[in-house]
Structure formats: structure tokens, C-alpha cells
């Protein structure tokens, strides 16, 4: 199993993983996901075995404390010091095997290389503990848009120049 940058040929697998992961929220359109991917391809990864995608992570540059709404294309002029982790989804076939942590580690390394100051995300209620283990803390001053469901939290991780574990 390996982690690699997202390529055009990975989208069918990404959509399958997304459909399984977000039955309650409803999947985002391919056009919306690709818009975020195209913003910063070097910060978007899939985990695959034998070319079958079983997890993915989509992130993009951002310049606001408040994350964008779900199901919307990115506006123009959003480049900034924040790397917004838009989505991390893991299929049931590899859940619990550390794949999500592995993808986050790749993102943290990429973010440091690209000199981002912090990574921000919206955590769904059931994943807050995972993100805390990954070094993220809640931003109690910023609320998540209602589309993320009740209990969603905006979280962030400041990136330092020294190496810290992901």
C-alpha cells in the first residue's frame, strides 16, 4: 500500500470512497472536488493498493479563518498562509489500519515544505478525537457552516519550523 499525489485516473476511486464515507452528508460533486485539487495539487493524496484507491485527502490554500462552505467551488484570490484540509476519507476496507494518520503525515510534511503557517479543517462530530491525536485543537472563535452537521468543529494545527510528529 502506498500514498501518492492524486492523478486524473484516481477520481473514480475517490468518488467511491467518498460515497461510502458520507452517506449522511451527501457526496460533493466531482467538479467541486477537482476545483480544490487544482488549487494546490501538491497537497492532495490518495492511498492505494494495486492501483485501487481506498483513502484520499484533499487540501487547498486558503486565506480566511472561516473555512468555505461545502458543495461550493472555491472563490478566486484565496491563496494565503493557511492550508485548508478539505476532506479526508478512508474506506471501510482499511479503516483502523492507520491510513488516515499516514495521509495526514504526508500533508503535514508537504505543508511545511510549502511554508504554510497552519493547517485548518472542519471536523465532523465523530472525528474530533482523531484530529486531536493528530495535533489539532478547536478554534472556539470560529464556527463551522451548518452543512457539516451538528457538532462539527473548526480545528487548526500551527506548523513550526521544528519537526513534530504527525
mmCIF file of N, CA, C and O in Angstrom, residues 15-95:
data_model
loop_
_atom_site.group_PDB
_atom_site.id
_atom_site.type_symbol
_atom_site.label_atom_id
_atom_site.label_comp_id
_atom_site.label_asym_id
_atom_site.label_seq_id
_atom_site.Cartn_x
_atom_site.Cartn_y
_atom_site.Cartn_z
ATOM 1 N N UNK A 15 -14.282 8.993 -5.727
ATOM 2 C CA UNK A 15 -15.743 9.124 -5.615
ATOM 3 C C UNK A 15 -16.366 7.918 -4.925
ATOM 4 O O UNK A 15 -17.338 8.057 -4.163
ATOM 5 N N UNK A 16 -15.835 6.730 -5.139
ATOM 6 C CA UNK A 16 -16.350 5.534 -4.453
ATOM 7 C C UNK A 16 -16.098 5.619 -2.955
ATOM 8 O O UNK A 16 -16.988 5.318 -2.149
ATOM 9 N N UNK A 17 -14.904 6.022 -2.563
ATOM 10 C CA UNK A 17 -14.588 6.164 -1.139
ATOM 11 C C UNK A 17 -15.476 7.246 -0.523
ATOM 12 O O UNK A 17 -16.036 7.059 0.564
ATOM 13 N N UNK A 18 -15.630 8.366 -1.217
ATOM 14 C CA UNK A 18 -16.466 9.459 -0.717
ATOM 15 C C UNK A 18 -17.914 9.009 -0.504
ATOM 16 O O UNK A 18 -18.521 9.303 0.524
ATOM 17 N N UNK A 19 -18.463 8.273 -1.457
ATOM 18 C CA UNK A 19 -19.847 7.810 -1.348
ATOM 19 C C UNK A 19 -20.047 6.927 -0.116
ATOM 20 O O UNK A 19 -21.066 7.024 0.565
ATOM 21 N N UNK A 20 -19.075 6.098 0.177
ATOM 22 C CA UNK A 20 -19.172 5.240 1.359
ATOM 23 C C UNK A 20 -18.984 5.983 2.659
ATOM 24 O O UNK A 20 -19.554 5.616 3.689
ATOM 25 N N UNK A 21 -18.199 7.046 2.630
ATOM 26 C CA UNK A 21 -17.873 7.779 3.851
ATOM 27 C C UNK A 21 -18.925 8.816 4.248
ATOM 28 O O UNK A 21 -19.063 9.130 5.426
ATOM 29 N N UNK A 22 -19.651 9.345 3.275
ATOM 30 C CA UNK A 22 -20.533 10.472 3.565
ATOM 31 C C UNK A 22 -21.980 10.216 3.171
ATOM 32 O O UNK A 22 -22.609 11.039 2.512
ATOM 33 N N UNK A 23 -22.510 9.098 3.602
ATOM 34 C CA UNK A 23 -23.908 8.786 3.300
ATOM 35 C C UNK A 23 -24.857 9.816 3.907
ATOM 36 O O UNK A 23 -25.846 10.188 3.296
ATOM 37 N N UNK A 24 -24.552 10.305 5.110
ATOM 38 C CA UNK A 24 -25.440 11.264 5.780
ATOM 39 C C UNK A 24 -25.322 12.672 5.208
ATOM 40 O O UNK A 24 -26.310 13.361 5.046
ATOM 41 N N UNK A 25 -24.104 13.123 4.922
ATOM 42 C CA UNK A 25 -23.906 14.479 4.406
ATOM 43 C C UNK A 25 -24.185 14.593 2.919
ATOM 44 O O UNK A 25 -24.478 15.664 2.424
ATOM 45 N N UNK A 26 -24.048 13.505 2.219
ATOM 46 C CA UNK A 26 -24.167 13.538 0.766
ATOM 47 C C UNK A 26 -22.834 13.908 0.155
ATOM 48 O O UNK A 26 -22.134 14.790 0.650
ATOM 49 N N UNK A 27 -22.443 13.228 -0.902
ATOM 50 C CA UNK A 27 -21.139 13.481 -1.513
ATOM 51 C C UNK A 27 -21.096 14.822 -2.244
ATOM 52 O O UNK A 27 -22.116 15.324 -2.703
ATOM 53 N N UNK A 28 -19.900 15.372 -2.327
ATOM 54 C CA UNK A 28 -19.705 16.586 -3.104
ATOM 55 C C UNK A 28 -19.528 16.217 -4.565
ATOM 56 O O UNK A 28 -19.044 15.133 -4.904
ATOM 57 N N UNK A 29 -19.885 17.135 -5.424
ATOM 58 C CA UNK A 29 -19.762 16.917 -6.864
ATOM 59 C C UNK A 29 -18.293 16.821 -7.262
ATOM 60 O O UNK A 29 -17.423 17.469 -6.670
ATOM 61 N N UNK A 30 -18.033 16.042 -8.281
ATOM 62 C CA UNK A 30 -16.684 15.880 -8.805
ATOM 63 C C UNK A 30 -16.079 17.238 -9.161
ATOM 64 O O UNK A 30 -14.910 17.510 -8.876
ATOM 65 N N UNK A 31 -16.853 18.108 -9.765
ATOM 66 C CA UNK A 31 -16.381 19.433 -10.155
ATOM 67 C C UNK A 31 -15.868 20.226 -8.948
ATOM 68 O O UNK A 31 -14.846 20.916 -9.022
ATOM 69 N N UNK A 32 -16.550 20.118 -7.810
ATOM 70 C CA UNK A 32 -16.150 20.829 -6.595
ATOM 71 C C UNK A 32 -14.836 20.252 -6.060
ATOM 72 O O UNK A 32 -13.913 20.991 -5.706
ATOM 73 N N UNK A 33 -14.736 18.932 -6.007
ATOM 74 C CA UNK A 33 -13.506 18.301 -5.523
ATOM 75 C C UNK A 33 -12.319 18.637 -6.413
ATOM 76 O O UNK A 33 -11.233 18.960 -5.927
ATOM 77 N N UNK A 34 -12.525 18.574 -7.721
ATOM 78 C CA UNK A 34 -11.426 18.876 -8.646
ATOM 79 C C UNK A 34 -11.003 20.342 -8.565
ATOM 80 O O UNK A 34 -9.823 20.660 -8.731
ATOM 81 N N UNK A 35 -11.925 21.236 -8.301
ATOM 82 C CA UNK A 35 -11.599 22.652 -8.140
ATOM 83 C C UNK A 35 -10.607 22.820 -6.988
ATOM 84 O O UNK A 35 -9.621 23.549 -7.101
ATOM 85 N N UNK A 36 -10.839 22.121 -5.900
ATOM 86 C CA UNK A 36 -9.965 22.207 -4.725
ATOM 87 C C UNK A 36 -8.625 21.540 -5.008
ATOM 88 O O UNK A 36 -7.566 22.056 -4.625
ATOM 89 N N UNK A 37 -8.640 20.429 -5.704
ATOM 90 C CA UNK A 37 -7.416 19.724 -6.089
ATOM 91 C C UNK A 37 -6.550 20.591 -6.998
ATOM 92 O O UNK A 37 -5.343 20.710 -6.792
ATOM 93 N N UNK A 38 -7.158 21.211 -7.996
ATOM 94 C CA UNK A 38 -6.408 22.036 -8.947
ATOM 95 C C UNK A 38 -5.770 23.260 -8.284
ATOM 96 O O UNK A 38 -4.774 23.781 -8.752
ATOM 97 N N UNK A 39 -6.351 23.712 -7.181
ATOM 98 C CA UNK A 39 -5.806 24.863 -6.465
ATOM 99 C C UNK A 39 -4.388 24.591 -5.967
ATOM 100 O O UNK A 39 -3.547 25.477 -5.971
ATOM 101 N N UNK A 40 -4.127 23.339 -5.541
ATOM 102 C CA UNK A 40 -2.817 23.009 -4.972
ATOM 103 C C UNK A 40 -2.572 21.500 -5.079
ATOM 104 O O UNK A 40 -2.633 20.782 -4.092
ATOM 105 N N UNK A 41 -2.300 21.000 -6.279
ATOM 106 C CA UNK A 41 -2.153 19.554 -6.480
ATOM 107 C C UNK A 41 -1.121 18.883 -5.569
ATOM 108 O O UNK A 41 -1.266 17.721 -5.202
ATOM 109 N N UNK A 42 -0.093 19.621 -5.152
ATOM 110 C CA UNK A 42 0.968 19.041 -4.325
ATOM 111 C C UNK A 42 0.527 18.743 -2.893
ATOM 112 O O UNK A 42 1.295 18.172 -2.121
ATOM 113 N N UNK A 43 -0.716 19.085 -2.534
ATOM 114 C CA UNK A 43 -1.218 18.838 -1.181
ATOM 115 C C UNK A 43 -2.414 17.886 -1.198
ATOM 116 O O UNK A 43 -3.232 17.900 -0.285
ATOM 117 N N UNK A 44 -2.517 17.060 -2.231
ATOM 118 C CA UNK A 44 -3.664 16.157 -2.384
ATOM 119 C C UNK A 44 -3.165 14.745 -2.646
ATOM 120 O O UNK A 44 -2.409 14.518 -3.591
ATOM 121 N N UNK A 45 -3.620 13.802 -1.807
ATOM 122 C CA UNK A 45 -3.063 12.451 -1.834
ATOM 123 C C UNK A 45 -4.136 11.370 -1.854
ATOM 124 O O UNK A 45 -5.245 11.574 -1.357
ATOM 125 N N UNK A 46 -3.761 10.230 -2.411
ATOM 126 C CA UNK A 46 -4.575 9.018 -2.282
ATOM 127 C C UNK A 46 -3.711 7.941 -1.660
ATOM 128 O O UNK A 46 -2.485 7.944 -1.776
ATOM 129 N N UNK A 47 -4.371 7.030 -1.004
ATOM 130 C CA UNK A 47 -3.748 5.807 -0.510
ATOM 131 C C UNK A 47 -4.342 4.704 -1.363
ATOM 132 O O UNK A 47 -5.567 4.629 -1.533
ATOM 133 N N UNK A 48 -3.489 3.867 -1.926
ATOM 134 C CA UNK A 48 -3.983 2.838 -2.839
ATOM 135 C C UNK A 48 -3.179 1.555 -2.692
ATOM 136 O O UNK A 48 -2.009 1.566 -2.322
ATOM 137 N N UNK A 49 -3.855 0.457 -2.993
ATOM 138 C CA UNK A 49 -3.209 -0.851 -3.066
ATOM 139 C C UNK A 49 -3.561 -1.428 -4.432
ATOM 140 O O UNK A 49 -4.740 -1.499 -4.795
ATOM 141 N N UNK A 50 -2.549 -1.825 -5.182
ATOM 142 C CA UNK A 50 -2.759 -2.354 -6.538
ATOM 143 C C UNK A 50 -3.603 -1.404 -7.379
ATOM 144 O O UNK A 50 -4.531 -1.815 -8.074
ATOM 145 N N UNK A 51 -3.324 -0.111 -7.266
ATOM 146 C CA UNK A 51 -3.997 0.958 -8.018
ATOM 147 C C UNK A 51 -5.467 1.146 -7.660
ATOM 148 O O UNK A 51 -6.204 1.819 -8.365
ATOM 149 N N UNK A 52 -5.923 0.534 -6.562
ATOM 150 C CA UNK A 52 -7.297 0.705 -6.097
ATOM 151 C C UNK A 52 -7.271 1.691 -4.929
ATOM 152 O O UNK A 52 -6.675 1.420 -3.877
ATOM 153 N N UNK A 53 -7.911 2.840 -5.109
ATOM 154 C CA UNK A 53 -7.940 3.878 -4.087
ATOM 155 C C UNK A 53 -8.800 3.414 -2.915
ATOM 156 O O UNK A 53 -9.950 2.994 -3.095
ATOM 157 N N UNK A 54 -8.224 3.501 -1.707
ATOM 158 C CA UNK A 54 -9.002 3.144 -0.518
ATOM 159 C C UNK A 54 -9.069 4.290 0.492
ATOM 160 O O UNK A 54 -9.708 4.168 1.535
ATOM 161 N N UNK A 55 -8.424 5.410 0.179
ATOM 162 C CA UNK A 55 -8.491 6.596 1.028
ATOM 163 C C UNK A 55 -7.948 7.781 0.229
ATOM 164 O O UNK A 55 -7.174 7.601 -0.707
ATOM 165 N N UNK A 56 -8.371 8.969 0.628
ATOM 166 C CA UNK A 56 -7.864 10.174 -0.041
ATOM 167 C C UNK A 56 -7.872 11.351 0.915
ATOM 168 O O UNK A 56 -8.572 11.344 1.938
ATOM 169 N N UNK A 57 -7.095 12.376 0.572
ATOM 170 C CA UNK A 57 -7.038 13.618 1.316
ATOM 171 C C UNK A 57 -6.974 14.757 0.301
ATOM 172 O O UNK A 57 -6.154 14.723 -0.613
ATOM 173 N N UNK A 58 -7.862 15.720 0.465
ATOM 174 C CA UNK A 58 -7.917 16.877 -0.427
ATOM 175 C C UNK A 58 -7.703 18.141 0.404
ATOM 176 O O UNK A 58 -8.377 18.348 1.420
ATOM 177 N N UNK A 59 -6.755 18.975 -0.028
ATOM 178 C CA UNK A 59 -6.440 20.213 0.683
ATOM 179 C C UNK A 59 -6.165 21.316 -0.336
ATOM 180 O O UNK A 59 -5.818 21.042 -1.488
ATOM 181 N N UNK A 60 -6.312 22.557 0.111
ATOM 182 C CA UNK A 60 -6.053 23.703 -0.770
ATOM 183 C C UNK A 60 -5.603 24.901 0.041
ATOM 184 O O UNK A 60 -5.809 24.957 1.256
ATOM 185 N N UNK A 61 -5.008 25.843 -0.632
ATOM 186 C CA UNK A 61 -4.578 27.082 0.004
ATOM 187 C C UNK A 61 -5.815 27.890 0.407
ATOM 188 O O UNK A 61 -6.864 27.816 -0.245
ATOM 189 N N UNK A 62 -5.668 28.688 1.468
ATOM 190 C CA UNK A 62 -6.801 29.456 1.965
ATOM 191 C C UNK A 62 -6.278 30.677 2.706
ATOM 192 O O UNK A 62 -5.166 30.655 3.234
ATOM 193 N N UNK A 63 -7.081 31.724 2.776
ATOM 194 C CA UNK A 63 -6.634 32.952 3.434
ATOM 195 C C UNK A 63 -7.633 33.509 4.440
ATOM 196 O O UNK A 63 -7.607 34.691 4.752
ATOM 197 N N UNK A 64 -8.509 32.668 4.962
ATOM 198 C CA UNK A 64 -9.502 33.090 5.956
ATOM 199 C C UNK A 64 -9.501 32.116 7.132
ATOM 200 O O UNK A 64 -9.189 30.942 6.963
ATOM 201 N N UNK A 65 -9.891 32.599 8.289
ATOM 202 C CA UNK A 65 -10.043 31.711 9.438
ATOM 203 C C UNK A 65 -11.274 30.810 9.274
ATOM 204 O O UNK A 65 -11.301 29.696 9.756
ATOM 205 N N UNK A 66 -12.284 31.320 8.572
ATOM 206 C CA UNK A 66 -13.526 30.577 8.359
ATOM 207 C C UNK A 66 -13.399 29.731 7.091
ATOM 208 O O UNK A 66 -13.128 30.268 6.011
ATOM 209 N N UNK A 67 -13.573 28.419 7.199
ATOM 210 C CA UNK A 67 -13.484 27.553 6.010
ATOM 211 C C UNK A 67 -14.635 27.810 5.036
ATOM 212 O O UNK A 67 -15.697 28.308 5.430
ATOM 213 N N UNK A 68 -14.439 27.454 3.768
ATOM 214 C CA UNK A 68 -15.523 27.631 2.789
ATOM 215 C C UNK A 68 -16.662 26.647 3.054
ATOM 216 O O UNK A 68 -16.485 25.646 3.746
ATOM 217 N N UNK A 69 -17.806 26.952 2.492
ATOM 218 C CA UNK A 69 -18.968 26.074 2.629
ATOM 219 C C UNK A 69 -18.778 24.807 1.803
ATOM 220 O O UNK A 69 -18.044 24.808 0.808
ATOM 221 N N UNK A 70 -19.450 23.758 2.217
ATOM 222 C CA UNK A 70 -19.463 22.514 1.444
ATOM 223 C C UNK A 70 -20.183 22.720 0.120
ATOM 224 O O UNK A 70 -21.016 23.613 -0.005
ATOM 225 N N UNK A 71 -19.894 21.880 -0.837
ATOM 226 C CA UNK A 71 -20.603 21.819 -2.115
ATOM 227 C C UNK A 71 -20.479 23.094 -2.957
ATOM 228 O O UNK A 71 -21.334 23.365 -3.793
ATOM 229 N N UNK A 72 -19.428 23.884 -2.705
ATOM 230 C CA UNK A 72 -19.256 25.105 -3.482
ATOM 231 C C UNK A 72 -17.854 25.150 -4.088
ATOM 232 O O UNK A 72 -16.885 24.675 -3.495
ATOM 233 N N UNK A 73 -17.771 25.740 -5.272
ATOM 234 C CA UNK A 73 -16.478 25.958 -5.903
ATOM 235 C C UNK A 73 -15.714 27.016 -5.117
ATOM 236 O O UNK A 73 -16.324 27.879 -4.478
ATOM 237 N N UNK A 74 -14.402 26.964 -5.171
ATOM 238 C CA UNK A 74 -13.594 27.952 -4.466
ATOM 239 C C UNK A 74 -13.684 29.307 -5.155
ATOM 240 O O UNK A 74 -13.669 29.388 -6.383
ATOM 241 N N UNK A 75 -13.739 30.371 -4.368
ATOM 242 C CA UNK A 75 -13.687 31.704 -4.979
ATOM 243 C C UNK A 75 -12.266 32.003 -5.461
ATOM 244 O O UNK A 75 -11.333 31.258 -5.154
ATOM 245 N N UNK A 76 -12.099 33.082 -6.178
ATOM 246 C CA UNK A 76 -10.767 33.480 -6.631
ATOM 247 C C UNK A 76 -10.024 34.174 -5.492
ATOM 248 O O UNK A 76 -10.624 34.557 -4.486
ATOM 249 N N UNK A 77 -8.738 34.343 -5.655
ATOM 250 C CA UNK A 77 -7.891 35.059 -4.688
ATOM 251 C C UNK A 77 -7.956 34.480 -3.281
ATOM 252 O O UNK A 77 -8.205 35.201 -2.317
ATOM 253 N N UNK A 78 -7.737 33.183 -3.173
ATOM 254 C CA UNK A 78 -7.798 32.536 -1.860
ATOM 255 C C UNK A 78 -6.430 32.098 -1.350
ATOM 256 O O UNK A 78 -6.328 31.527 -0.277
ATOM 257 N N UNK A 79 -5.378 32.359 -2.106
ATOM 258 C CA UNK A 79 -4.050 31.912 -1.677
ATOM 259 C C UNK A 79 -3.616 32.681 -0.441
ATOM 260 O O UNK A 79 -3.754 33.895 -0.368
ATOM 261 N N UNK A 80 -3.123 31.933 0.539
ATOM 262 C CA UNK A 80 -2.686 32.556 1.774
ATOM 263 C C UNK A 80 -1.775 31.624 2.545
ATOM 264 O O UNK A 80 -1.273 30.633 2.015
ATOM 265 N N UNK A 81 -1.601 31.905 3.827
ATOM 266 C CA UNK A 81 -0.680 31.143 4.665
ATOM 267 C C UNK A 81 -1.330 29.919 5.310
ATOM 268 O O UNK A 81 -0.678 29.180 6.030
ATOM 269 N N UNK A 82 -2.608 29.712 5.035
ATOM 270 C CA UNK A 82 -3.348 28.590 5.616
ATOM 271 C C UNK A 82 -3.513 27.486 4.570
ATOM 272 O O UNK A 82 -3.848 27.758 3.425
ATOM 273 N N UNK A 83 -3.284 26.265 4.993
ATOM 274 C CA UNK A 83 -3.599 25.110 4.165
ATOM 275 C C UNK A 83 -4.880 24.530 4.745
ATOM 276 O O UNK A 83 -4.918 24.146 5.916
ATOM 277 N N UNK A 84 -5.933 24.529 3.964
ATOM 278 C CA UNK A 84 -7.210 24.013 4.441
ATOM 279 C C UNK A 84 -7.349 22.554 4.029
ATOM 280 O O UNK A 84 -7.377 22.243 2.848
ATOM 281 N N UNK A 85 -7.422 21.689 5.009
ATOM 282 C CA UNK A 85 -7.643 20.270 4.753
ATOM 283 C C UNK A 85 -9.149 20.117 4.552
ATOM 284 O O UNK A 85 -9.921 20.148 5.503
ATOM 285 N N UNK A 86 -9.545 20.013 3.320
ATOM 286 C CA UNK A 86 -10.967 19.979 2.987
ATOM 287 C C UNK A 86 -11.609 18.635 3.309
ATOM 288 O O UNK A 86 -12.723 18.573 3.813
ATOM 289 N N UNK A 87 -10.917 17.556 3.004
ATOM 290 C CA UNK A 87 -11.543 16.244 3.177
ATOM 291 C C UNK A 87 -10.501 15.155 3.347
ATOM 292 O O UNK A 87 -9.507 15.119 2.624
ATOM 293 N N UNK A 88 -10.757 14.291 4.300
ATOM 294 C CA UNK A 88 -10.007 13.049 4.483
ATOM 295 C C UNK A 88 -11.050 11.960 4.611
ATOM 296 O O UNK A 88 -11.910 12.029 5.486
ATOM 297 N N UNK A 89 -11.010 10.982 3.730
ATOM 298 C CA UNK A 89 -11.964 9.873 3.785
ATOM 299 C C UNK A 89 -11.217 8.557 3.606
ATOM 300 O O UNK A 89 -10.329 8.448 2.763
ATOM 301 N N UNK A 90 -11.603 7.578 4.419
ATOM 302 C CA UNK A 90 -10.978 6.261 4.414
ATOM 303 C C UNK A 90 -12.082 5.224 4.238
ATOM 304 O O UNK A 90 -13.098 5.270 4.921
ATOM 305 N N UNK A 91 -11.870 4.278 3.328
ATOM 306 C CA UNK A 91 -12.883 3.240 3.110
ATOM 307 C C UNK A 91 -12.885 2.248 4.263
ATOM 308 O O UNK A 91 -11.910 2.122 5.016
ATOM 309 N N UNK A 92 -13.990 1.553 4.403
ATOM 310 C CA UNK A 92 -14.120 0.540 5.457
ATOM 311 C C UNK A 92 -13.082 -0.567 5.325
ATOM 312 O O UNK A 92 -12.733 -1.210 6.308
ATOM 313 N N UNK A 93 -12.583 -0.797 4.119
ATOM 314 C CA UNK A 93 -11.623 -1.887 3.906
ATOM 315 C C UNK A 93 -10.288 -1.645 4.609
ATOM 316 O O UNK A 93 -9.572 -2.600 4.890
ATOM 317 N N UNK A 94 -9.961 -0.382 4.892
ATOM 318 C CA UNK A 94 -8.697 -0.086 5.571
ATOM 319 C C UNK A 94 -8.888 0.731 6.847
ATOM 320 O O UNK A 94 -7.909 1.175 7.454
ATOM 321 N N UNK A 95 -10.121 0.920 7.280
ATOM 322 C CA UNK A 95 -10.394 1.675 8.498
ATOM 323 C C UNK A 95 -9.694 1.005 9.683
ATOM 324 O O UNK A 95 -9.681 -0.213 9.808
#
